[in-house]
XYZ file of C-alpha atoms in Angstrom:
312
model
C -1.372 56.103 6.801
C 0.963 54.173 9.002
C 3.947 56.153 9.946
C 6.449 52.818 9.405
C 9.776 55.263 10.100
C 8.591 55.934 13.753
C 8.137 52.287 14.707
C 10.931 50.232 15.786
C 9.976 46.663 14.718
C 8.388 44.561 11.702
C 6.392 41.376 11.869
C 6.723 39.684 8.742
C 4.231 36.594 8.679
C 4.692 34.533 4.962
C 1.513 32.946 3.930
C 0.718 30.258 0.787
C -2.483 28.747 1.436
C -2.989 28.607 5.474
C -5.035 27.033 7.435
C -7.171 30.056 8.473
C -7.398 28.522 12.185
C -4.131 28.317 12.832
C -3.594 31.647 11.052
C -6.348 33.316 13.046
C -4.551 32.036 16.579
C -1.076 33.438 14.940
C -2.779 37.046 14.452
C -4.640 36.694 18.016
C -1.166 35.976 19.868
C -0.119 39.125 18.358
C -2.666 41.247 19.362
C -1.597 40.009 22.396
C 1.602 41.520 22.730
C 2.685 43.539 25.749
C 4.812 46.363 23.248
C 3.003 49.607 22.701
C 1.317 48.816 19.444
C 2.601 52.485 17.980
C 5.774 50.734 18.433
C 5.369 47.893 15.947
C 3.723 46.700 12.826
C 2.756 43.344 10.916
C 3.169 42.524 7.448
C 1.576 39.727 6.406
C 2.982 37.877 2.699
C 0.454 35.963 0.297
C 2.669 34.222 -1.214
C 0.997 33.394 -4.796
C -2.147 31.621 -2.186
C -4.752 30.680 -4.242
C -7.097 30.173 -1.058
C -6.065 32.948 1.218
C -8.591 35.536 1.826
C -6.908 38.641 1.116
C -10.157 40.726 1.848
C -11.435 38.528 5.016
C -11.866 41.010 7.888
C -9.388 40.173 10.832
C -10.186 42.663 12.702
C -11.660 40.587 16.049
C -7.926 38.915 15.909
C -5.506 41.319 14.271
C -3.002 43.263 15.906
C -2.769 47.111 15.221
C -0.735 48.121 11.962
C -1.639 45.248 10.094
C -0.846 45.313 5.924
C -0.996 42.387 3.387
C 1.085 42.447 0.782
C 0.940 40.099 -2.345
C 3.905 38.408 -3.742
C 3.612 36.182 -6.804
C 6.356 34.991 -6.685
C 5.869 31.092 -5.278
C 8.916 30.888 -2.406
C 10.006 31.274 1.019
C 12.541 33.183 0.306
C 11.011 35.570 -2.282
C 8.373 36.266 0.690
C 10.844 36.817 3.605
C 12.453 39.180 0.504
C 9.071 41.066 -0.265
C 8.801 41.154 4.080
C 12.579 42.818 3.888
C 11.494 45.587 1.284
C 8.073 46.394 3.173
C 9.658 46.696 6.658
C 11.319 50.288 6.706
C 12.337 49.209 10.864
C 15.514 48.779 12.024
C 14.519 45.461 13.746
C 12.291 42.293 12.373
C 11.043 38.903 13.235
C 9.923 36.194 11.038
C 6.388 34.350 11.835
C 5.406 31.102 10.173
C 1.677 31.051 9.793
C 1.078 28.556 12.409
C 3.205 30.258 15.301
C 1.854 32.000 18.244
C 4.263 34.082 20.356
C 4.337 34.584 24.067
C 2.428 38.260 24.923
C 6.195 39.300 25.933
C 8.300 38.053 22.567
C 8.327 41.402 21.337
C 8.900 43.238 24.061
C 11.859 40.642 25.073
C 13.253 40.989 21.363
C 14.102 44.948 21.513
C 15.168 44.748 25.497
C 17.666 41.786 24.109
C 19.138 43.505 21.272
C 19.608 46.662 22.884
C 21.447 45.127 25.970
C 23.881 43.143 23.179
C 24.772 45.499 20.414
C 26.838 42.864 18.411
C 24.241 40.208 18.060
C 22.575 40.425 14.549
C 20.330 37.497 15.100
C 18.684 35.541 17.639
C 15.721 33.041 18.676
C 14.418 31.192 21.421
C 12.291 28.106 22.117
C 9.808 26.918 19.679
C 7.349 24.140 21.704
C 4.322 22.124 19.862
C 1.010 22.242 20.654
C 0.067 19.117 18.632
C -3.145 18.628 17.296
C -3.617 15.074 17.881
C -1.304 12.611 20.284
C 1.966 11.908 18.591
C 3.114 8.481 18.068
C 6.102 7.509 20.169
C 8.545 6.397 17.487
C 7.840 10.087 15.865
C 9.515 11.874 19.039
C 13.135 11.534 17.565
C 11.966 13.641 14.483
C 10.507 16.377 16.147
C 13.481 19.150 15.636
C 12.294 18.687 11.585
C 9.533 20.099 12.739
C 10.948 23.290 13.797
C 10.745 22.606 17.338
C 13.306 23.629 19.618
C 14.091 24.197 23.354
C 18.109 24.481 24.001
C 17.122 25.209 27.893
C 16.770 28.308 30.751
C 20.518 29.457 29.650
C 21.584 32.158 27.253
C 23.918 31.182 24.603
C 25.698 33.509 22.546
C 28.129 32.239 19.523
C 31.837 33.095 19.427
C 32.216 33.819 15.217
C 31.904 31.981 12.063
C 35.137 30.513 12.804
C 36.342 29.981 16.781
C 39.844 30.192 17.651
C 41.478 27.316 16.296
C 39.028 25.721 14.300
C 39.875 24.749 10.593
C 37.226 26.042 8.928
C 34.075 28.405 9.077
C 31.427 26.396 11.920
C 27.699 26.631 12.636
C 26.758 27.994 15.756
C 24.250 25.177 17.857
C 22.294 28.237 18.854
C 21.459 30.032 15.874
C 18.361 30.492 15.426
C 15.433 28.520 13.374
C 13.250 30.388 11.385
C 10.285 30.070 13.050
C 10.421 33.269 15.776
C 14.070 34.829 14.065
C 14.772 38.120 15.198
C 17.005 40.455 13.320
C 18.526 43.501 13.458
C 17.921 44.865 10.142
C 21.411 45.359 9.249
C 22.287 42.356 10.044
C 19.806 40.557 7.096
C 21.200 43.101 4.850
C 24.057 40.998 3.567
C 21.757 38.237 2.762
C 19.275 40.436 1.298
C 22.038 42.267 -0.778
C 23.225 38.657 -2.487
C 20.975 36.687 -5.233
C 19.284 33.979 -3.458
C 21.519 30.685 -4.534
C 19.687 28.168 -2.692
C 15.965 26.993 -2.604
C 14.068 27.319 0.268
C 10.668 26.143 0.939
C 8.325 26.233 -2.226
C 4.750 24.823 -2.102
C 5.511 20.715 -2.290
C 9.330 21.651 -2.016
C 10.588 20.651 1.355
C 13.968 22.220 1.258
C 14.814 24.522 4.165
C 18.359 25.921 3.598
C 16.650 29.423 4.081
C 16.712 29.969 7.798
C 20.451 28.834 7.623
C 22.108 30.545 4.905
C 20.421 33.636 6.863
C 22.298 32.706 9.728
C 25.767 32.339 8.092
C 25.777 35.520 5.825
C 24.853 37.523 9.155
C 27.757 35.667 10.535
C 30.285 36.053 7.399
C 28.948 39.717 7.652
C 30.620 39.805 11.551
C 27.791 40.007 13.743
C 26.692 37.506 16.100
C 23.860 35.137 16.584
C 22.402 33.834 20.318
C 19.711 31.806 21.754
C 17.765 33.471 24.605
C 14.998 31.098 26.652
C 13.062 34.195 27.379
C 11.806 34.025 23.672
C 8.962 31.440 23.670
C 6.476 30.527 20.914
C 3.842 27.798 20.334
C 4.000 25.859 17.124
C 0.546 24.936 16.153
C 1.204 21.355 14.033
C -1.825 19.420 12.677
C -1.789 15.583 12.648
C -0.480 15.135 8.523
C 3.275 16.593 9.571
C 3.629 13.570 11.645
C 2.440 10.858 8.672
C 5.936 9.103 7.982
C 5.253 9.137 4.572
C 5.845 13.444 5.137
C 8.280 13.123 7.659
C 10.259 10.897 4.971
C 10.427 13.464 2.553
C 10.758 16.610 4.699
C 13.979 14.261 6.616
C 15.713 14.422 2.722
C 14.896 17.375 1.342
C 16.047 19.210 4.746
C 19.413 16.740 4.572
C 19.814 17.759 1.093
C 19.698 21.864 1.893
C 21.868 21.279 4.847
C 24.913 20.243 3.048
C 23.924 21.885 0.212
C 24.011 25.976 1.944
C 27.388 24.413 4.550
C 29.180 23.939 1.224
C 28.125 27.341 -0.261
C 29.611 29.060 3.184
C 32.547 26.749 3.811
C 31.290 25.201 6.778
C 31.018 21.587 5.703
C 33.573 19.368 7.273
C 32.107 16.215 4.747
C 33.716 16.129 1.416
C 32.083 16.885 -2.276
C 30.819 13.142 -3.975
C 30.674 11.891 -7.401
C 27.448 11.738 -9.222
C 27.698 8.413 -10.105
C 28.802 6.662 -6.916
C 25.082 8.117 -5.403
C 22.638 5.028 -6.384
C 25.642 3.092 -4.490
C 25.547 5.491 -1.808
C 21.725 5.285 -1.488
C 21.286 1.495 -1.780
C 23.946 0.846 0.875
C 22.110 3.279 3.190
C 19.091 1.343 2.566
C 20.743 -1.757 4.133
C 22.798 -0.064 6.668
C 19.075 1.835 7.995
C 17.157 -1.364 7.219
C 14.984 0.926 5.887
C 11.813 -1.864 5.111
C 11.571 -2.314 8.803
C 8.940 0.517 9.778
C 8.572 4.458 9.463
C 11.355 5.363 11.803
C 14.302 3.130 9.416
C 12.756 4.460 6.360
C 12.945 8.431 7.584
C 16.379 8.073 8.757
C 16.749 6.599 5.068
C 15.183 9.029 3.505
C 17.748 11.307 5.651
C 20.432 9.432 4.443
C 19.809 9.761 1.055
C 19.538 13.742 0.847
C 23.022 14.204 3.060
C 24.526 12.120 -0.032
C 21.888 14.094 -3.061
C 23.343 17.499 -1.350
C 27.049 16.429 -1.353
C 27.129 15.564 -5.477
C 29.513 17.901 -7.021
């Protein structure tokens, strides 16, 4: 049996149907990992997969301590839930199914928490490895695709609400939820409170999960930073850059975004009416010129969920 007091740190990896190569090179850059395994675990979700196999043997790829556990539940956030119950650690970070972490994340993760005792949260850089060429005009969507490199330079926020700003603000280097590392007690508060937002959900492409994190770690005083020294490789196959995808992941992420800044009181744009949003919509259409070609029609598609999550 796996003596989960004594270690330090959790790996909690939510699954719903992966793509068992890019799972398989997730696992592999674990077992990679320069921290003493007897240090660490990894808890892998099935998230109500209907393809995963549970029972497949690992064991040429998988890092030491590995468990899957099953959650029926269908959600992100009921996984990264289930993930919070199984840990038992004081520390955790969140893998997506298609990440593979430098051999030195983990070890990096403890040495920066320990050397800054009030951040609760932090992340790092997040760079593709695509599987085919991207198109050029996709380039200015790539941060919806969890991608993310802020530069060589720590960055550590200063509160929920700076000196002298009017209302609670979103830290530019919080971190996305692809590679999050936590401090237990700092995903407490968030754990503690019903979920009131959706998060990612089979088809769903909301993503209000990694952010309303962020905030109720923030609300709960603790602080959030970005440290270069965290690296991971995003593994993305050629169908998240179709711009018929890209589209819909642009509105329903545009839709969260306001949607979890309202429910914290960090969103500087104004509740709408219901029935001025077909105006709304239709005049973004024109303004985006959206029948020109896929990059008009994802900025759109943007457009239209920043208005959808802004209906009172």
């Amino acid at each position: 049996m796996i003596a989960r007091l004594a270690m330090e740190l959790t790996v909690i990896i939510p699954t719903h149907n992966p793509d068992l190569r890019r799972f398989r090179a997730t696992l592999e850059g674990l077992r990679r990992q320069t921290l003493a395994p007897a240090r660490w675990q990894t808890v892998v979700i099935d998230n109500a997969s209907t393809t995963f196999p549970v029972a497949a043997d690992y064991s040429d790829v998988s890092p030491a301590n590995l468990r899957v556990v099953h959650e029926p539940q269908l959600g992100l956030t009921s996984a990264r839930r289930c993930g919070f119950r199984e840990a038992n650690t004081p520390f955790i970070v969140f893998a997506d199914d298609d990440n593979v972490f430098a051999p030195d994340y983990l070890a990096n993760v403890l040495a920066i928490f320990s050397a800054h005792p009030r951040l609760g949260l932090i992340g790092g850089k997040s760079l593709p490895q695509f599987e085919s060429e991207p198109p050029a005009w996709s380039r200015e969507f790539f941060p919806l695709l969890a991608l993310r490199d802020l530069g060589d330079t720590e960055i550590i926020s200063n509160g929920l609400r700076p000196a002298g700003a009017p209302q609670n603000q979103y830290p530019s280097c919080s971190p996305i939820g692809a590679g999050l590392a936590a401090r237990t007690a700092a995903l407490k508060p968030w754990f503690d409170r019903p979920a009131a937002l959706s998060d990612r959900r089979g088809a769903d492409l909301s993503s209000a999960g990694d952010n309303d994190i962020v905030l109720c770690s923030l609300r709960a005083g603790w602080e959030v930073g970005y440290f270069p020294q965290l690296s991971l490789t995003h593994l993305i196959p050629s169908a998240r850059l179709d711009a018929t995808y890209l589209a819909r992941l642009n509105r329903g992420i545009q839709k969260s975004w306001m949607q979890v800044l309202a429910l914290h009181d960090a969103n500087s744009w104004p509740t709408i009416s219901s029935w001025s949003l077909p105006l709304r919509v239709a005049k973004m259409w024109w303004v985006h010129r959206a029948w020109l070609g896929p990059v008009e029609r994802i900025r759109w598609q943007g457009a239209r969920g920043h208005f959808e999550g802004r209906v009172q």
